[in-house]
């Protein structure tokens, strides 16, 4: 469990939207948005999707994820990256070979684009992807979610995957948002609005 670590980084969200927990529908949505290997996606350099909490090579299983009122979410991101210099070098070789085979001095713009796409796909198939696993903890009763990561790019990918899977959006629970919620519950919003920022470095 992430909470047992000596230190960790996380981002908290409020889940926005109407949610009714039905196990069969939930499992179906997870499978529809589960991780797909890049070998099945020849034109993609990145793949993202849900995986089993116990084994990243298996599909997500709600029975292993559910600890009411919490759902332990795990998603995997595989990404292939080809250095630009390597792509250009292979493309130059293929372009020369194509010109010689077709008896031409130069290729059209569309032909060069298509040839470069073919070269890139060939290199993609030869390149092993980098795999990363990320976890989140969703309390579906309080409609709060904790993502054990803080990077903006990763948060955006998690937002998109969550929305596509469950049709629900996030609102980041920043310190100001938490203070606003507390003030509203305690009828103190007018006092919070009078708070001014302080520079502690002065």
PDB file of C-alpha atoms in Angstrom, residues 18-197:
ATOM      1  CA  UNK A  18     -23.757  11.522 -10.825  1.00  0.00           C
ATOM      2  CA  UNK A  19     -22.400   8.085 -10.008  1.00  0.00           C
ATOM      3  CA  UNK A  20     -24.324   4.939  -9.185  1.00  0.00           C
ATOM      4  CA  UNK A  21     -22.122   1.974  -8.304  1.00  0.00           C
ATOM      5  CA  UNK A  22     -23.259  -1.133 -10.184  1.00  0.00           C
ATOM      6  CA  UNK A  23     -20.594  -3.828 -10.174  1.00  0.00           C
ATOM      7  CA  UNK A  24     -21.457  -5.428 -13.527  1.00  0.00           C
ATOM      8  CA  UNK A  25     -21.477  -2.097 -15.395  1.00  0.00           C
ATOM      9  CA  UNK A  26     -18.348  -0.967 -13.580  1.00  0.00           C
ATOM     10  CA  UNK A  27     -16.439  -4.102 -14.591  1.00  0.00           C
ATOM     11  CA  UNK A  28     -17.622  -3.738 -18.190  1.00  0.00           C
ATOM     12  CA  UNK A  29     -16.375  -0.140 -18.337  1.00  0.00           C
ATOM     13  CA  UNK A  30     -13.007  -1.178 -16.943  1.00  0.00           C
ATOM     14  CA  UNK A  31     -12.573  -3.902 -19.565  1.00  0.00           C
ATOM     15  CA  UNK A  32     -13.590  -1.583 -22.400  1.00  0.00           C
ATOM     16  CA  UNK A  33     -10.837   0.819 -21.340  1.00  0.00           C
ATOM     17  CA  UNK A  34      -8.257  -1.729 -20.236  1.00  0.00           C
ATOM     18  CA  UNK A  35      -4.653  -1.563 -21.381  1.00  0.00           C
ATOM     19  CA  UNK A  36      -3.814  -2.708 -24.906  1.00  0.00           C
ATOM     20  CA  UNK A  37      -0.318  -3.753 -25.888  1.00  0.00           C
ATOM     21  CA  UNK A  38       1.409  -1.520 -28.415  1.00  0.00           C
ATOM     22  CA  UNK A  39       1.889  -4.550 -30.663  1.00  0.00           C
ATOM     23  CA  UNK A  40      -1.869  -4.292 -31.294  1.00  0.00           C
ATOM     24  CA  UNK A  41      -1.568  -0.577 -32.135  1.00  0.00           C
ATOM     25  CA  UNK A  42       1.017  -0.268 -34.914  1.00  0.00           C
ATOM     26  CA  UNK A  43       0.304   3.430 -35.580  1.00  0.00           C
ATOM     27  CA  UNK A  44       0.574   4.464 -31.920  1.00  0.00           C
ATOM     28  CA  UNK A  45       3.632   5.344 -29.877  1.00  0.00           C
ATOM     29  CA  UNK A  46       1.736   5.303 -26.570  1.00  0.00           C
ATOM     30  CA  UNK A  47      -0.910   3.129 -24.937  1.00  0.00           C
ATOM     31  CA  UNK A  48      -2.752   3.750 -21.668  1.00  0.00           C
ATOM     32  CA  UNK A  49      -5.392   1.709 -19.869  1.00  0.00           C
ATOM     33  CA  UNK A  50      -6.498  -0.041 -16.684  1.00  0.00           C
ATOM     34  CA  UNK A  51      -4.769  -3.194 -15.488  1.00  0.00           C
ATOM     35  CA  UNK A  52      -5.162  -5.616 -12.605  1.00  0.00           C
ATOM     36  CA  UNK A  53      -4.200  -4.299  -9.191  1.00  0.00           C
ATOM     37  CA  UNK A  54      -2.330  -7.558  -8.611  1.00  0.00           C
ATOM     38  CA  UNK A  55      -0.601  -8.051 -11.981  1.00  0.00           C
ATOM     39  CA  UNK A  56       0.002  -5.449 -14.688  1.00  0.00           C
ATOM     40  CA  UNK A  57      -0.162  -8.155 -17.382  1.00  0.00           C
ATOM     41  CA  UNK A  58      -3.767  -9.010 -16.544  1.00  0.00           C
ATOM     42  CA  UNK A  59      -7.072  -7.233 -17.107  1.00  0.00           C
ATOM     43  CA  UNK A  60      -8.606  -5.276 -14.222  1.00  0.00           C
ATOM     44  CA  UNK A  61     -10.793  -7.328 -11.891  1.00  0.00           C
ATOM     45  CA  UNK A  62     -13.210  -5.399  -9.696  1.00  0.00           C
ATOM     46  CA  UNK A  63     -13.312  -8.177  -7.111  1.00  0.00           C
ATOM     47  CA  UNK A  64      -9.601  -7.549  -6.429  1.00  0.00           C
ATOM     48  CA  UNK A  65      -9.926  -3.771  -6.537  1.00  0.00           C
ATOM     49  CA  UNK A  66     -12.916  -3.233  -4.290  1.00  0.00           C
ATOM     50  CA  UNK A  67     -12.413  -2.433  -0.617  1.00  0.00           C
ATOM     51  CA  UNK A  68     -15.652  -0.624   0.160  1.00  0.00           C
ATOM     52  CA  UNK A  69     -16.015   2.280   0.057  1.00  0.00           C
ATOM     53  CA  UNK A  70     -12.706   2.356  -1.829  1.00  0.00           C
ATOM     54  CA  UNK A  71     -11.751   1.198  -5.300  1.00  0.00           C
ATOM     55  CA  UNK A  72      -8.040   0.668  -5.957  1.00  0.00           C
ATOM     56  CA  UNK A  73      -7.342   1.790  -9.516  1.00  0.00           C
ATOM     57  CA  UNK A  74      -4.186   0.866 -11.411  1.00  0.00           C
ATOM     58  CA  UNK A  75      -3.355   2.042 -14.908  1.00  0.00           C
ATOM     59  CA  UNK A  76      -0.415   1.322 -17.161  1.00  0.00           C
ATOM     60  CA  UNK A  77       1.281   3.541 -19.719  1.00  0.00           C
ATOM     61  CA  UNK A  78       3.584   2.099 -22.368  1.00  0.00           C
ATOM     62  CA  UNK A  79       5.482   4.469 -24.603  1.00  0.00           C
ATOM     63  CA  UNK A  80       7.895   4.007 -27.467  1.00  0.00           C
ATOM     64  CA  UNK A  81      10.247   6.804 -28.407  1.00  0.00           C
ATOM     65  CA  UNK A  82      12.547   6.859 -31.420  1.00  0.00           C
ATOM     66  CA  UNK A  83      15.391   9.413 -31.432  1.00  0.00           C
ATOM     67  CA  UNK A  84      14.866  11.921 -34.235  1.00  0.00           C
ATOM     68  CA  UNK A  85      18.410  11.445 -35.556  1.00  0.00           C
ATOM     69  CA  UNK A  86      17.900   7.676 -35.824  1.00  0.00           C
ATOM     70  CA  UNK A  87      14.596   8.123 -37.670  1.00  0.00           C
ATOM     71  CA  UNK A  88      16.175  10.546 -40.148  1.00  0.00           C
ATOM     72  CA  UNK A  89      19.124   8.226 -40.749  1.00  0.00           C
ATOM     73  CA  UNK A  90      16.896   5.234 -41.552  1.00  0.00           C
ATOM     74  CA  UNK A  91      14.628   7.426 -43.673  1.00  0.00           C
ATOM     75  CA  UNK A  92      17.588   8.684 -45.722  1.00  0.00           C
ATOM     76  CA  UNK A  93      18.626   5.117 -46.495  1.00  0.00           C
ATOM     77  CA  UNK A  94      15.106   4.091 -47.496  1.00  0.00           C
ATOM     78  CA  UNK A  95      14.649   7.235 -49.594  1.00  0.00           C
ATOM     79  CA  UNK A  96      17.832   6.568 -51.574  1.00  0.00           C
ATOM     80  CA  UNK A  97      16.794   2.958 -52.120  1.00  0.00           C
ATOM     81  CA  UNK A  98      13.330   4.009 -53.300  1.00  0.00           C
ATOM     82  CA  UNK A  99      14.721   6.623 -55.705  1.00  0.00           C
ATOM     83  CA  UNK A 100      17.109   4.064 -57.201  1.00  0.00           C
ATOM     84  CA  UNK A 101      14.379   1.422 -57.517  1.00  0.00           C
ATOM     85  CA  UNK A 102      11.937   3.823 -59.167  1.00  0.00           C
ATOM     86  CA  UNK A 103      14.542   5.639 -61.289  1.00  0.00           C
ATOM     87  CA  UNK A 104      13.624   9.066 -59.931  1.00  0.00           C
ATOM     88  CA  UNK A 105      15.657  12.042 -58.762  1.00  0.00           C
ATOM     89  CA  UNK A 106      13.224  13.101 -56.043  1.00  0.00           C
ATOM     90  CA  UNK A 107       9.990  11.953 -54.393  1.00  0.00           C
ATOM     91  CA  UNK A 108       6.798  13.935 -54.058  1.00  0.00           C
ATOM     92  CA  UNK A 109       5.933  15.429 -50.679  1.00  0.00           C
ATOM     93  CA  UNK A 110       3.121  12.929 -50.115  1.00  0.00           C
ATOM     94  CA  UNK A 111       5.377  10.025 -51.099  1.00  0.00           C
ATOM     95  CA  UNK A 112       8.092  11.181 -48.671  1.00  0.00           C
ATOM     96  CA  UNK A 113       5.536  11.481 -45.870  1.00  0.00           C
ATOM     97  CA  UNK A 114       4.239   7.990 -46.530  1.00  0.00           C
ATOM     98  CA  UNK A 115       7.757   6.573 -46.689  1.00  0.00           C
ATOM     99  CA  UNK A 116       8.700   8.254 -43.410  1.00  0.00           C
ATOM    100  CA  UNK A 117       5.555   6.864 -41.774  1.00  0.00           C
ATOM    101  CA  UNK A 118       6.502   3.357 -42.950  1.00  0.00           C
ATOM    102  CA  UNK A 119      10.040   3.760 -41.617  1.00  0.00           C
ATOM    103  CA  UNK A 120       8.734   5.029 -38.278  1.00  0.00           C
ATOM    104  CA  UNK A 121       6.327   2.086 -37.962  1.00  0.00           C
ATOM    105  CA  UNK A 122       9.153  -0.329 -38.758  1.00  0.00           C
ATOM    106  CA  UNK A 123      11.350   1.199 -36.043  1.00  0.00           C
ATOM    107  CA  UNK A 124       8.446   1.241 -33.597  1.00  0.00           C
ATOM    108  CA  UNK A 125       7.993  -2.493 -33.999  1.00  0.00           C
ATOM    109  CA  UNK A 126      11.684  -3.018 -33.235  1.00  0.00           C
ATOM    110  CA  UNK A 127      11.735  -0.720 -30.207  1.00  0.00           C
ATOM    111  CA  UNK A 128      10.811  -2.013 -26.766  1.00  0.00           C
ATOM    112  CA  UNK A 129       8.408   0.321 -24.956  1.00  0.00           C
ATOM    113  CA  UNK A 130       9.002   1.853 -21.565  1.00  0.00           C
ATOM    114  CA  UNK A 131       6.301   0.772 -19.127  1.00  0.00           C
ATOM    115  CA  UNK A 132       5.045   2.697 -16.104  1.00  0.00           C
ATOM    116  CA  UNK A 133       2.393   1.860 -13.518  1.00  0.00           C
ATOM    117  CA  UNK A 134       0.359   4.371 -11.543  1.00  0.00           C
ATOM    118  CA  UNK A 135      -2.200   3.906  -8.803  1.00  0.00           C
ATOM    119  CA  UNK A 136      -5.175   5.806  -7.482  1.00  0.00           C
ATOM    120  CA  UNK A 137      -7.629   5.355  -4.629  1.00  0.00           C
ATOM    121  CA  UNK A 138     -11.267   6.303  -5.215  1.00  0.00           C
ATOM    122  CA  UNK A 139     -13.782   6.668  -2.402  1.00  0.00           C
ATOM    123  CA  UNK A 140     -17.054   6.378  -4.297  1.00  0.00           C
ATOM    124  CA  UNK A 141     -19.125   7.365  -1.255  1.00  0.00           C
ATOM    125  CA  UNK A 142     -17.420  10.698  -0.562  1.00  0.00           C
ATOM    126  CA  UNK A 143     -16.598  11.059  -4.288  1.00  0.00           C
ATOM    127  CA  UNK A 144     -12.954  11.841  -3.656  1.00  0.00           C
ATOM    128  CA  UNK A 145      -9.993  10.338  -5.496  1.00  0.00           C
ATOM    129  CA  UNK A 146      -6.289  10.302  -4.702  1.00  0.00           C
ATOM    130  CA  UNK A 147      -3.797   9.886  -7.547  1.00  0.00           C
ATOM    131  CA  UNK A 148      -0.348   8.862  -6.361  1.00  0.00           C
ATOM    132  CA  UNK A 149       1.441  11.255  -8.706  1.00  0.00           C
ATOM    133  CA  UNK A 150       1.675  15.011  -9.170  1.00  0.00           C
ATOM    134  CA  UNK A 151       2.904  15.683 -12.732  1.00  0.00           C
ATOM    135  CA  UNK A 152       0.541  17.802 -14.816  1.00  0.00           C
ATOM    136  CA  UNK A 153       0.910  15.687 -17.957  1.00  0.00           C
ATOM    137  CA  UNK A 154       0.159  12.483 -16.074  1.00  0.00           C
ATOM    138  CA  UNK A 155      -2.808  14.091 -14.286  1.00  0.00           C
ATOM    139  CA  UNK A 156      -4.256  15.088 -17.647  1.00  0.00           C
ATOM    140  CA  UNK A 157      -3.916  11.514 -18.950  1.00  0.00           C
ATOM    141  CA  UNK A 158      -5.583  10.162 -15.803  1.00  0.00           C
ATOM    142  CA  UNK A 159      -8.389  12.732 -16.141  1.00  0.00           C
ATOM    143  CA  UNK A 160      -9.011  11.652 -19.740  1.00  0.00           C
ATOM    144  CA  UNK A 161      -8.950   7.911 -18.956  1.00  0.00           C
ATOM    145  CA  UNK A 162     -11.274   8.366 -15.961  1.00  0.00           C
ATOM    146  CA  UNK A 163     -13.722  10.463 -18.006  1.00  0.00           C
ATOM    147  CA  UNK A 164     -13.744   7.997 -20.923  1.00  0.00           C
ATOM    148  CA  UNK A 165     -14.300   5.075 -18.546  1.00  0.00           C
ATOM    149  CA  UNK A 166     -16.825   6.410 -16.042  1.00  0.00           C
ATOM    150  CA  UNK A 167     -18.154   9.610 -17.636  1.00  0.00           C
ATOM    151  CA  UNK A 168     -17.044  11.605 -14.580  1.00  0.00           C
ATOM    152  CA  UNK A 169     -14.785  14.630 -14.294  1.00  0.00           C
ATOM    153  CA  UNK A 170     -12.370  15.842 -11.642  1.00  0.00           C
ATOM    154  CA  UNK A 171     -12.025  19.051  -9.678  1.00  0.00           C
ATOM    155  CA  UNK A 172      -8.571  19.376  -8.066  1.00  0.00           C
ATOM    156  CA  UNK A 173      -8.806  19.674  -4.273  1.00  0.00           C
ATOM    157  CA  UNK A 174      -6.295  22.469  -3.871  1.00  0.00           C
ATOM    158  CA  UNK A 175      -5.714  24.051  -0.440  1.00  0.00           C
ATOM    159  CA  UNK A 176      -8.016  26.910  -1.460  1.00  0.00           C
ATOM    160  CA  UNK A 177     -10.752  24.492  -2.583  1.00  0.00           C
ATOM    161  CA  UNK A 178     -10.506  22.607   0.734  1.00  0.00           C
ATOM    162  CA  UNK A 179     -10.655  25.866   2.680  1.00  0.00           C
ATOM    163  CA  UNK A 180     -13.653  27.036   0.648  1.00  0.00           C
ATOM    164  CA  UNK A 181     -15.528  23.784   1.331  1.00  0.00           C
ATOM    165  CA  UNK A 182     -14.792  24.037   5.049  1.00  0.00           C
ATOM    166  CA  UNK A 183     -15.805  27.701   5.195  1.00  0.00           C
ATOM    167  CA  UNK A 184     -19.051  27.005   3.328  1.00  0.00           C
ATOM    168  CA  UNK A 185     -19.998  24.182   5.709  1.00  0.00           C
ATOM    169  CA  UNK A 186     -19.321  26.404   8.720  1.00  0.00           C
ATOM    170  CA  UNK A 187     -20.965  29.566   7.294  1.00  0.00           C
ATOM    171  CA  UNK A 188     -17.634  31.378   7.245  1.00  0.00           C
ATOM    172  CA  UNK A 189     -17.281  32.065   3.514  1.00  0.00           C
ATOM    173  CA  UNK A 190     -17.426  35.838   3.996  1.00  0.00           C
ATOM    174  CA  UNK A 191     -14.370  35.699   6.259  1.00  0.00           C
ATOM    175  CA  UNK A 192     -12.435  33.521   3.841  1.00  0.00           C
ATOM    176  CA  UNK A 193     -13.064  36.050   1.061  1.00  0.00           C
ATOM    177  CA  UNK A 194     -11.290  38.674   3.160  1.00  0.00           C
ATOM    178  CA  UNK A 195      -8.087  36.620   3.421  1.00  0.00           C
ATOM    179  CA  UNK A 196      -5.091  38.139   1.629  1.00  0.00           C
ATOM    180  CA  UNK A 197      -1.904  36.333   0.524  1.00  0.00           C
TER     181      UNK A 197
END
